[in-house]
Coordinates of C-alpha atoms in Angstrom, one line a residue:
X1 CA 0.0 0.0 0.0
X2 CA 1.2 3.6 -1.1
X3 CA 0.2 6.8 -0.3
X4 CA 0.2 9.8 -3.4
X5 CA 1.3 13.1 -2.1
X6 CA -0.8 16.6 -3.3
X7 CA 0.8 19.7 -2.9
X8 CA -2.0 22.2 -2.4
X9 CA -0.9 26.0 -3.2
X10 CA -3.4 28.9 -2.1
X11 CA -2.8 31.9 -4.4
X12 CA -5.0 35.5 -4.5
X13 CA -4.8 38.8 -5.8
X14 CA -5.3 41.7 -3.5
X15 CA -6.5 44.4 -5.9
X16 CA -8.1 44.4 -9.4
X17 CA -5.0 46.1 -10.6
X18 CA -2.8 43.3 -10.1
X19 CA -4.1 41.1 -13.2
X20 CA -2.0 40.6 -15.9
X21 CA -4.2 40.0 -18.7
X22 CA -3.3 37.4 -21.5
X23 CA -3.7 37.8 -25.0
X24 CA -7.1 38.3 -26.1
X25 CA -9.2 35.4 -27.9
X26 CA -11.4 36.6 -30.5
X27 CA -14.7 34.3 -30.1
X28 CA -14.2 33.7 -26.1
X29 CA -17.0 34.8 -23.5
X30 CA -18.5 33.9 -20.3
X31 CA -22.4 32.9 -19.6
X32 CA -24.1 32.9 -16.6
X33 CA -25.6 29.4 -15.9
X34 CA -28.5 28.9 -13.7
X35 CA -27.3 26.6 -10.1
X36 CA -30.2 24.1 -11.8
X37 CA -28.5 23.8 -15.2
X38 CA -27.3 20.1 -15.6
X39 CA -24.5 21.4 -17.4
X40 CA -22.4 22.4 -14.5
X41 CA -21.8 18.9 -13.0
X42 CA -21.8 17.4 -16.6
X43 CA -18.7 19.5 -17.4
X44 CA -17.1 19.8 -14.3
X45 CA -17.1 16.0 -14.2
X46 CA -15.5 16.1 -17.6
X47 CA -13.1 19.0 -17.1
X48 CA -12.1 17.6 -13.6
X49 CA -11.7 13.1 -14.4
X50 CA -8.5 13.2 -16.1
X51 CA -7.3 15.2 -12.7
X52 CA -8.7 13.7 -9.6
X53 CA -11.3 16.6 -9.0
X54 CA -13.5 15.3 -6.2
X55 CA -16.6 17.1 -8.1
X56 CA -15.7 13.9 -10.6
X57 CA -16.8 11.5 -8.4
X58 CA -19.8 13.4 -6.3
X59 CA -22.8 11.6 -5.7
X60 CA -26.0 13.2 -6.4
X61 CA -26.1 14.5 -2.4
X62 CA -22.6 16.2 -2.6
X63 CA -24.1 17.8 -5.9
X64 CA -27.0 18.9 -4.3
X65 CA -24.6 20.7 -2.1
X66 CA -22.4 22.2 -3.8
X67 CA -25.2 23.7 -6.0
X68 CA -27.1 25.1 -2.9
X69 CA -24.7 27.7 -2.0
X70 CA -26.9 30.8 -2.4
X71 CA -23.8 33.9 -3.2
X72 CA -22.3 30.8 -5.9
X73 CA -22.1 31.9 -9.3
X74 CA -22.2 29.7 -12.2
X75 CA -20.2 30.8 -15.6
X76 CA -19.4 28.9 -18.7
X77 CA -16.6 29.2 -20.7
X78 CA -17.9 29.7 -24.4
X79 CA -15.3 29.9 -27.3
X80 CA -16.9 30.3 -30.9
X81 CA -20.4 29.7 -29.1
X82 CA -19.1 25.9 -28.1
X83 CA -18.9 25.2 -24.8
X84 CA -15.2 25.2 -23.7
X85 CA -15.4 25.5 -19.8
X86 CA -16.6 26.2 -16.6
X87 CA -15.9 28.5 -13.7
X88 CA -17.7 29.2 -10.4
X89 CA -17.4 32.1 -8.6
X90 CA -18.2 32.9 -4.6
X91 CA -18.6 35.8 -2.5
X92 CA -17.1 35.8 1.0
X93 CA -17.4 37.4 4.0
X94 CA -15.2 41.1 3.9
X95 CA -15.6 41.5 0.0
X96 CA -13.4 38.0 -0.9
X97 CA -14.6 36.5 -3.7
X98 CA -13.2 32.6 -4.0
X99 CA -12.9 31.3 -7.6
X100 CA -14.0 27.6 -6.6
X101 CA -13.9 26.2 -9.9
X102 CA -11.7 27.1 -13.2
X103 CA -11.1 24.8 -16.3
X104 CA -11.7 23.9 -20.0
X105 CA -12.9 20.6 -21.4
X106 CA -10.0 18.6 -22.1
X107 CA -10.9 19.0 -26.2
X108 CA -9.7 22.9 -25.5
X109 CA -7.0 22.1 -23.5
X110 CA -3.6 23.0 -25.2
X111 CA -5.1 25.5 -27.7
X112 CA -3.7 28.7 -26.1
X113 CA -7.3 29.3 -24.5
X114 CA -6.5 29.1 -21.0
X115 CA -4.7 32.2 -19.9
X116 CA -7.7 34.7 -21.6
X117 CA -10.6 32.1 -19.9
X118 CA -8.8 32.9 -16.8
X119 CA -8.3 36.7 -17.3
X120 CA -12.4 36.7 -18.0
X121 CA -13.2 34.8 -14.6
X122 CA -10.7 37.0 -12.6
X123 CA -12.2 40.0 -14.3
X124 CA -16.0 39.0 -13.4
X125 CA -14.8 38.0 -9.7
X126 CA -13.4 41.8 -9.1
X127 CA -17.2 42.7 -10.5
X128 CA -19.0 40.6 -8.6
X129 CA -21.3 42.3 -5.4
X130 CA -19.1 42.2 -2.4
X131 CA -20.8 40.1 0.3
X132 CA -20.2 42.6 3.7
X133 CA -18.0 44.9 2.2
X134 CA -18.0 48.2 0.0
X135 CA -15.8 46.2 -3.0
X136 CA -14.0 43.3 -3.7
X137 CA -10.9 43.5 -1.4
X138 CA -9.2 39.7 -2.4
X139 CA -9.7 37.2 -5.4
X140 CA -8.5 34.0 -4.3
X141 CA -8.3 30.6 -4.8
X142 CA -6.4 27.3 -4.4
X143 CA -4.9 24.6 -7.0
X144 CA -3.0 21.5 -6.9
X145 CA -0.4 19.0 -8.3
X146 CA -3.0 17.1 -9.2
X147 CA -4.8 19.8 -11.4
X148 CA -3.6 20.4 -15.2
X149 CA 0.2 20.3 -15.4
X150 CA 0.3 24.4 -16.5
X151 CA -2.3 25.8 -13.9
X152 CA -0.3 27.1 -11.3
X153 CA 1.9 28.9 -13.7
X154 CA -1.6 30.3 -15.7
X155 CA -2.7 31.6 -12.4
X156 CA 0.9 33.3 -11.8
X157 CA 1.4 34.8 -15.0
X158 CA -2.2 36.4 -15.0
X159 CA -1.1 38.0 -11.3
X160 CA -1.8 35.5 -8.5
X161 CA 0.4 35.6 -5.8
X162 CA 0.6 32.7 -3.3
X163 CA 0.1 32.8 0.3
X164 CA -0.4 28.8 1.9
X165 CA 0.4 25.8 0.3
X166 CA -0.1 22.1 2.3
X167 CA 0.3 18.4 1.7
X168 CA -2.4 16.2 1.4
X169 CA -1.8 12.4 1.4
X170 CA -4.1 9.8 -0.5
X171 CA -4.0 6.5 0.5
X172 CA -3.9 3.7 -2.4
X173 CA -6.4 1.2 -1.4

């Protein structure tokens, strides 16, 4: 029996200034997706597989918890009007705003797509209504070793800064 270790790395932005866009990509936009739309566990379930996301493997009661946060937003990542991605977006208390989900289906992965998806989620996080709070004082969010290979340098470039990281040990069975 042997045990995997996940680096976790926490990374934010502290103002709105601090993103460094990527390139633009003609044809890219996000939607807001109704919390009931089927299409948010389909495609994070597809996005997330090839990694080890737990939102994979959720049964339908961890779904029906994750989708009942009231203050969660729901985008999808549209390029040429085809679905490409997803990303979920939460107010906090003291104007944080967590982005708790961000990836493209793994047909859009590798086509230079990622860094402007990303700059269009931060963007609508440091829009979003502040929960407590006058603005948006942090963006933040956390990846891992076990998410896409070029993640944690995509959130870098675009201006995250880290701040925590931890180890996490899974157990093989």
């Amino acid at each position: 029996m042997g045990s995997v270790e996940e680096i976790i790395t926490y990374l934010q932005m502290t103002s709105a200034d601090e993103l460094n866009p990527a390139r633009p990509v003609p044809g890219m936009v996000l939607e807001r997706i109704d919390r009931a739309s089927p299409l948010i566990a389909a495609t994070q379930v597809r996005i997330g597989a090839p990694h080890g996301w737990p939102s994979a493997v959720r049964s339908d009661e961890e779904w029906t918890e994750w989708l009942s946060h009231p203050l969660r937003q729901y985008w999808s990542i549209r390029y040429e009007n085809e679905l490409a991605g997803i990303t979920d977006l939460e107010p906090q208390s003291d104007g944080e705003v967590e982005i708790t989900t961000f990836g493209l289906l793994p047909e859009f992965v590798g086509r230079g797509l990622g860094g402007h998806a990303l700059t269009l989620t931060v963007r609508q996080a440091w829009a979003v209504e502040p929960l407590g709070a006058a603005s948006v004082s942090r963006v933040w969010l956390h990846t891992s070793t076990m998410d896409h290979p070029n993640a944690l340098a995509n959130y870098r470039r675009r201006g995250f800064r880290p701040y925590r990281t931890r180890v996490r040990r899974h157990d093989d069975a």
